[in-house]
């Protein structure tokens, strides 16, 4: 089943489907009820300025061209890699429909960095909202497992908080796809 939500012309959430609610509940978002979400600005739920910029580009492109855009992304849990296809469709009067379709899921050993119940410290680690790679201090983006190893986070230390951004590879891919729709 496709996870769906829509926004109005001012980017306020108008609709979320049952699959959206189920996915939220399964991913530490049980507080995200219809009453909580409907009417709020989409931008309240998107972390990181570079991530907000790429979302604005997607929204503006769909509204300006009145064409559907499709973008692949990941939304991992601590025990699996999840691959999705995001479809953004124009609706009348500047409204947009977002549909997220699962493509596949790959099991993996638990990654404590993605476990919402793990104790967190004061430090932050930026991850790409689209491919889930982590940004190390030298602007090098690596898979989470490599980041855990390189940052010595497997030794039982306190995990950093996560913040979201967009890696250069995903930024370039999304911009290219928006310029050359399928």
PDB file of C-alpha atoms in Angstrom:
ATOM      1  CA  UNK A   1       0.000   0.000   0.000  1.00  0.00           C
ATOM      2  CA  UNK A   2       1.253   3.451  -0.879  1.00  0.00           C
ATOM      3  CA  UNK A   3       1.968   5.970   1.883  1.00  0.00           C
ATOM      4  CA  UNK A   4       0.266   9.224   0.869  1.00  0.00           C
ATOM      5  CA  UNK A   5      -0.189  12.778   2.009  1.00  0.00           C
ATOM      6  CA  UNK A   6      -1.129  16.019   0.293  1.00  0.00           C
ATOM      7  CA  UNK A   7      -0.361  19.676   0.847  1.00  0.00           C
ATOM      8  CA  UNK A   8      -2.213  22.812  -0.183  1.00  0.00           C
ATOM      9  CA  UNK A   9      -0.778  25.719  -2.174  1.00  0.00           C
ATOM     10  CA  UNK A  10       0.725  27.198   1.017  1.00  0.00           C
ATOM     11  CA  UNK A  11       2.457  23.894   1.876  1.00  0.00           C
ATOM     12  CA  UNK A  12       0.141  22.974   4.739  1.00  0.00           C
ATOM     13  CA  UNK A  13      -0.718  19.301   5.126  1.00  0.00           C
ATOM     14  CA  UNK A  14      -4.300  18.577   4.088  1.00  0.00           C
ATOM     15  CA  UNK A  15      -4.461  14.790   4.030  1.00  0.00           C
ATOM     16  CA  UNK A  16      -2.608  11.707   5.291  1.00  0.00           C
ATOM     17  CA  UNK A  17      -3.759   8.176   4.533  1.00  0.00           C
ATOM     18  CA  UNK A  18      -3.986   5.186   6.836  1.00  0.00           C
ATOM     19  CA  UNK A  19      -0.699   3.762   5.488  1.00  0.00           C
ATOM     20  CA  UNK A  20       1.015   7.030   6.486  1.00  0.00           C
ATOM     21  CA  UNK A  21      -0.304   6.684  10.034  1.00  0.00           C
ATOM     22  CA  UNK A  22       0.749   3.024  10.239  1.00  0.00           C
ATOM     23  CA  UNK A  23       4.272   3.805   8.992  1.00  0.00           C
ATOM     24  CA  UNK A  24       4.584   6.646  11.521  1.00  0.00           C
ATOM     25  CA  UNK A  25       3.497   4.365  14.385  1.00  0.00           C
ATOM     26  CA  UNK A  26       5.984   1.685  13.332  1.00  0.00           C
ATOM     27  CA  UNK A  27       8.823   4.233  13.250  1.00  0.00           C
ATOM     28  CA  UNK A  28       8.703   6.068  16.586  1.00  0.00           C
ATOM     29  CA  UNK A  29       6.022   8.486  15.378  1.00  0.00           C
ATOM     30  CA  UNK A  30       2.936   7.327  17.268  1.00  0.00           C
ATOM     31  CA  UNK A  31       2.379  10.955  18.357  1.00  0.00           C
ATOM     32  CA  UNK A  32       1.885  11.949  14.692  1.00  0.00           C
ATOM     33  CA  UNK A  33      -1.888  11.569  14.607  1.00  0.00           C
ATOM     34  CA  UNK A  34      -4.154  13.155  12.009  1.00  0.00           C
ATOM     35  CA  UNK A  35      -5.169  15.794  14.563  1.00  0.00           C
ATOM     36  CA  UNK A  36      -1.501  16.638  15.160  1.00  0.00           C
ATOM     37  CA  UNK A  37      -0.398  16.709  11.506  1.00  0.00           C
ATOM     38  CA  UNK A  38      -3.308  18.062   9.438  1.00  0.00           C
ATOM     39  CA  UNK A  39      -3.099  21.829   9.007  1.00  0.00           C
ATOM     40  CA  UNK A  40       0.572  22.105   9.960  1.00  0.00           C
ATOM     41  CA  UNK A  41       3.201  23.375   7.572  1.00  0.00           C
ATOM     42  CA  UNK A  42       5.186  20.689   5.770  1.00  0.00           C
ATOM     43  CA  UNK A  43       8.309  22.634   6.717  1.00  0.00           C
ATOM     44  CA  UNK A  44       7.807  21.838  10.416  1.00  0.00           C
ATOM     45  CA  UNK A  45       8.620  18.208   9.586  1.00  0.00           C
ATOM     46  CA  UNK A  46      11.693  18.646   7.352  1.00  0.00           C
ATOM     47  CA  UNK A  47      15.019  18.858   9.170  1.00  0.00           C
ATOM     48  CA  UNK A  48      18.060  20.680   7.783  1.00  0.00           C
ATOM     49  CA  UNK A  49      18.227  23.758   5.575  1.00  0.00           C
ATOM     50  CA  UNK A  50      19.804  21.938   2.610  1.00  0.00           C
ATOM     51  CA  UNK A  51      17.067  19.307   2.887  1.00  0.00           C
ATOM     52  CA  UNK A  52      14.380  22.030   2.937  1.00  0.00           C
ATOM     53  CA  UNK A  53      15.995  23.628  -0.138  1.00  0.00           C
ATOM     54  CA  UNK A  54      15.878  20.397  -2.153  1.00  0.00           C
ATOM     55  CA  UNK A  55      12.237  19.867  -1.109  1.00  0.00           C
ATOM     56  CA  UNK A  56      11.405  23.436  -2.201  1.00  0.00           C
ATOM     57  CA  UNK A  57      13.037  22.730  -5.553  1.00  0.00           C
ATOM     58  CA  UNK A  58      10.932  19.583  -5.975  1.00  0.00           C
ATOM     59  CA  UNK A  59       7.692  21.350  -5.010  1.00  0.00           C
ATOM     60  CA  UNK A  60       8.424  24.377  -7.217  1.00  0.00           C
ATOM     61  CA  UNK A  61       9.322  22.166 -10.190  1.00  0.00           C
ATOM     62  CA  UNK A  62       6.141  20.084  -9.952  1.00  0.00           C
ATOM     63  CA  UNK A  63       3.979  23.194  -9.576  1.00  0.00           C
ATOM     64  CA  UNK A  64       5.700  25.041 -12.439  1.00  0.00           C
ATOM     65  CA  UNK A  65       5.764  22.146 -14.915  1.00  0.00           C
ATOM     66  CA  UNK A  66       2.529  20.426 -13.798  1.00  0.00           C
ATOM     67  CA  UNK A  67       4.382  17.139 -14.294  1.00  0.00           C
ATOM     68  CA  UNK A  68       4.791  14.218 -11.955  1.00  0.00           C
ATOM     69  CA  UNK A  69       8.288  13.806 -10.491  1.00  0.00           C
ATOM     70  CA  UNK A  70       9.700  10.549  -9.160  1.00  0.00           C
ATOM     71  CA  UNK A  71      12.702  10.287  -6.845  1.00  0.00           C
ATOM     72  CA  UNK A  72      14.198   7.206  -5.214  1.00  0.00           C
ATOM     73  CA  UNK A  73      15.245   7.404  -1.589  1.00  0.00           C
ATOM     74  CA  UNK A  74      15.999   5.329   1.495  1.00  0.00           C
ATOM     75  CA  UNK A  75      14.264   5.361   4.847  1.00  0.00           C
ATOM     76  CA  UNK A  76      16.146   2.844   6.958  1.00  0.00           C
ATOM     77  CA  UNK A  77      15.308   1.382  10.325  1.00  0.00           C
ATOM     78  CA  UNK A  78      17.913   0.042  12.721  1.00  0.00           C
ATOM     79  CA  UNK A  79      17.490  -3.501  11.332  1.00  0.00           C
ATOM     80  CA  UNK A  80      16.865  -2.994   7.609  1.00  0.00           C
ATOM     81  CA  UNK A  81      17.612  -0.844   4.605  1.00  0.00           C
ATOM     82  CA  UNK A  82      14.351   0.322   3.049  1.00  0.00           C
ATOM     83  CA  UNK A  83      14.196   1.599  -0.520  1.00  0.00           C
ATOM     84  CA  UNK A  84      11.291   3.741  -1.696  1.00  0.00           C
ATOM     85  CA  UNK A  85      10.066   5.681  -4.699  1.00  0.00           C
ATOM     86  CA  UNK A  86       8.609   9.113  -3.965  1.00  0.00           C
ATOM     87  CA  UNK A  87       6.078  10.352  -6.504  1.00  0.00           C
ATOM     88  CA  UNK A  88       5.044  14.015  -6.307  1.00  0.00           C
ATOM     89  CA  UNK A  89       1.965  14.784  -8.405  1.00  0.00           C
ATOM     90  CA  UNK A  90       0.338  18.125  -9.173  1.00  0.00           C
ATOM     91  CA  UNK A  91      -3.263  18.659  -8.095  1.00  0.00           C
ATOM     92  CA  UNK A  92      -5.573  21.585  -8.914  1.00  0.00           C
ATOM     93  CA  UNK A  93      -4.855  25.026  -7.454  1.00  0.00           C
ATOM     94  CA  UNK A  94      -1.215  24.406  -6.505  1.00  0.00           C
ATOM     95  CA  UNK A  95      -1.882  21.450  -4.265  1.00  0.00           C
ATOM     96  CA  UNK A  96       0.462  18.456  -4.390  1.00  0.00           C
ATOM     97  CA  UNK A  97       0.075  14.735  -3.640  1.00  0.00           C
ATOM     98  CA  UNK A  98       3.022  12.760  -2.274  1.00  0.00           C
ATOM     99  CA  UNK A  99       2.953   8.990  -2.720  1.00  0.00           C
ATOM    100  CA  UNK A 100       5.674   6.783  -1.322  1.00  0.00           C
ATOM    101  CA  UNK A 101       5.938   3.292  -2.767  1.00  0.00           C
ATOM    102  CA  UNK A 102       8.130   0.626  -1.142  1.00  0.00           C
ATOM    103  CA  UNK A 103      10.589  -0.903  -3.607  1.00  0.00           C
ATOM    104  CA  UNK A 104      12.464  -3.369  -1.402  1.00  0.00           C
ATOM    105  CA  UNK A 105      13.777  -4.071   2.070  1.00  0.00           C
ATOM    106  CA  UNK A 106      17.139  -5.636   2.967  1.00  0.00           C
ATOM    107  CA  UNK A 107      17.779  -7.003   6.469  1.00  0.00           C
ATOM    108  CA  UNK A 108      21.021  -6.094   8.191  1.00  0.00           C
ATOM    109  CA  UNK A 109      22.680  -6.340  11.569  1.00  0.00           C
ATOM    110  CA  UNK A 110      21.231  -3.762  13.970  1.00  0.00           C
ATOM    111  CA  UNK A 111      22.611  -0.250  13.579  1.00  0.00           C
ATOM    112  CA  UNK A 112      22.293   1.408  17.001  1.00  0.00           C
ATOM    113  CA  UNK A 113      22.626   4.850  15.434  1.00  0.00           C
ATOM    114  CA  UNK A 114      19.130   4.403  13.941  1.00  0.00           C
ATOM    115  CA  UNK A 115      17.540   2.902  17.048  1.00  0.00           C
ATOM    116  CA  UNK A 116      15.173   5.526  18.524  1.00  0.00           C
ATOM    117  CA  UNK A 117      15.495   3.958  21.995  1.00  0.00           C
ATOM    118  CA  UNK A 118      19.301   4.270  22.229  1.00  0.00           C
ATOM    119  CA  UNK A 119      20.669   6.814  24.696  1.00  0.00           C
ATOM    120  CA  UNK A 120      21.898   9.959  22.920  1.00  0.00           C
ATOM    121  CA  UNK A 121      24.566  12.442  23.897  1.00  0.00           C
ATOM    122  CA  UNK A 122      24.942  16.110  23.060  1.00  0.00           C
ATOM    123  CA  UNK A 123      26.787  15.650  19.773  1.00  0.00           C
ATOM    124  CA  UNK A 124      25.114  15.556  16.368  1.00  0.00           C
ATOM    125  CA  UNK A 125      25.801  13.542  13.255  1.00  0.00           C
ATOM    126  CA  UNK A 126      24.360  14.676   9.928  1.00  0.00           C
ATOM    127  CA  UNK A 127      22.908  12.017   7.656  1.00  0.00           C
ATOM    128  CA  UNK A 128      21.580  12.377   4.130  1.00  0.00           C
ATOM    129  CA  UNK A 129      17.779  12.291   4.060  1.00  0.00           C
ATOM    130  CA  UNK A 130      17.848  10.565   0.682  1.00  0.00           C
ATOM    131  CA  UNK A 131      20.573   7.871   0.876  1.00  0.00           C
ATOM    132  CA  UNK A 132      21.158   7.658   4.660  1.00  0.00           C
ATOM    133  CA  UNK A 133      24.929   8.168   4.400  1.00  0.00           C
ATOM    134  CA  UNK A 134      26.636   9.974   7.277  1.00  0.00           C
ATOM    135  CA  UNK A 135      28.777  13.091   6.912  1.00  0.00           C
ATOM    136  CA  UNK A 136      32.100  12.849   8.696  1.00  0.00           C
ATOM    137  CA  UNK A 137      33.984  15.951   9.835  1.00  0.00           C
ATOM    138  CA  UNK A 138      35.885  16.246   6.569  1.00  0.00           C
ATOM    139  CA  UNK A 139      32.671  16.389   4.464  1.00  0.00           C
ATOM    140  CA  UNK A 140      33.203  12.763   3.488  1.00  0.00           C
ATOM    141  CA  UNK A 141      29.835  10.953   3.192  1.00  0.00           C
ATOM    142  CA  UNK A 142      29.953   7.237   4.088  1.00  0.00           C
ATOM    143  CA  UNK A 143      27.516   4.388   4.778  1.00  0.00           C
ATOM    144  CA  UNK A 144      26.310   4.302   8.387  1.00  0.00           C
ATOM    145  CA  UNK A 145      28.155   1.105   9.219  1.00  0.00           C
ATOM    146  CA  UNK A 146      31.431   2.703   8.122  1.00  0.00           C
ATOM    147  CA  UNK A 147      30.631   5.882  10.069  1.00  0.00           C
ATOM    148  CA  UNK A 148      30.002   3.819  13.217  1.00  0.00           C
ATOM    149  CA  UNK A 149      33.370   2.154  12.811  1.00  0.00           C
ATOM    150  CA  UNK A 150      35.344   5.278  11.885  1.00  0.00           C
ATOM    151  CA  UNK A 151      33.797   7.335  14.694  1.00  0.00           C
ATOM    152  CA  UNK A 152      34.328   4.432  17.137  1.00  0.00           C
ATOM    153  CA  UNK A 153      30.646   4.386  18.052  1.00  0.00           C
ATOM    154  CA  UNK A 154      30.563   0.599  18.371  1.00  0.00           C
ATOM    155  CA  UNK A 155      32.532   0.608  21.621  1.00  0.00           C
ATOM    156  CA  UNK A 156      29.439   1.125  23.741  1.00  0.00           C
ATOM    157  CA  UNK A 157      29.671   4.901  23.772  1.00  0.00           C
ATOM    158  CA  UNK A 158      26.684   7.204  23.697  1.00  0.00           C
ATOM    159  CA  UNK A 159      25.231   7.680  20.226  1.00  0.00           C
ATOM    160  CA  UNK A 160      25.025  11.174  18.739  1.00  0.00           C
ATOM    161  CA  UNK A 161      21.712  12.761  17.816  1.00  0.00           C
ATOM    162  CA  UNK A 162      20.883  12.684  14.138  1.00  0.00           C
ATOM    163  CA  UNK A 163      20.250  15.701  12.001  1.00  0.00           C
ATOM    164  CA  UNK A 164      19.387  15.586   8.317  1.00  0.00           C
ATOM    165  CA  UNK A 165      20.918  17.072   5.225  1.00  0.00           C
ATOM    166  CA  UNK A 166      21.573  16.207   1.598  1.00  0.00           C
ATOM    167  CA  UNK A 167      24.845  14.725   0.383  1.00  0.00           C
ATOM    168  CA  UNK A 168      26.384  16.145  -2.821  1.00  0.00           C
ATOM    169  CA  UNK A 169      25.632  12.951  -4.794  1.00  0.00           C
ATOM    170  CA  UNK A 170      21.916  13.022  -3.930  1.00  0.00           C
ATOM    171  CA  UNK A 171      21.738  16.783  -4.505  1.00  0.00           C
ATOM    172  CA  UNK A 172      23.173  16.334  -8.012  1.00  0.00           C
ATOM    173  CA  UNK A 173      20.988  13.322  -8.825  1.00  0.00           C
ATOM    174  CA  UNK A 174      17.774  15.042  -7.724  1.00  0.00           C
ATOM    175  CA  UNK A 175      18.597  18.258  -9.571  1.00  0.00           C
ATOM    176  CA  UNK A 176      19.370  16.253 -12.737  1.00  0.00           C
ATOM    177  CA  UNK A 177      16.131  14.254 -12.471  1.00  0.00           C
ATOM    178  CA  UNK A 178      14.100  17.443 -12.028  1.00  0.00           C
ATOM    179  CA  UNK A 179      15.642  18.932 -15.173  1.00  0.00           C
ATOM    180  CA  UNK A 180      15.155  15.732 -17.180  1.00  0.00           C
ATOM    181  CA  UNK A 181      11.876  14.109 -16.067  1.00  0.00           C
ATOM    182  CA  UNK A 182      11.058  10.627 -17.317  1.00  0.00           C
TER     183      UNK A 182
END
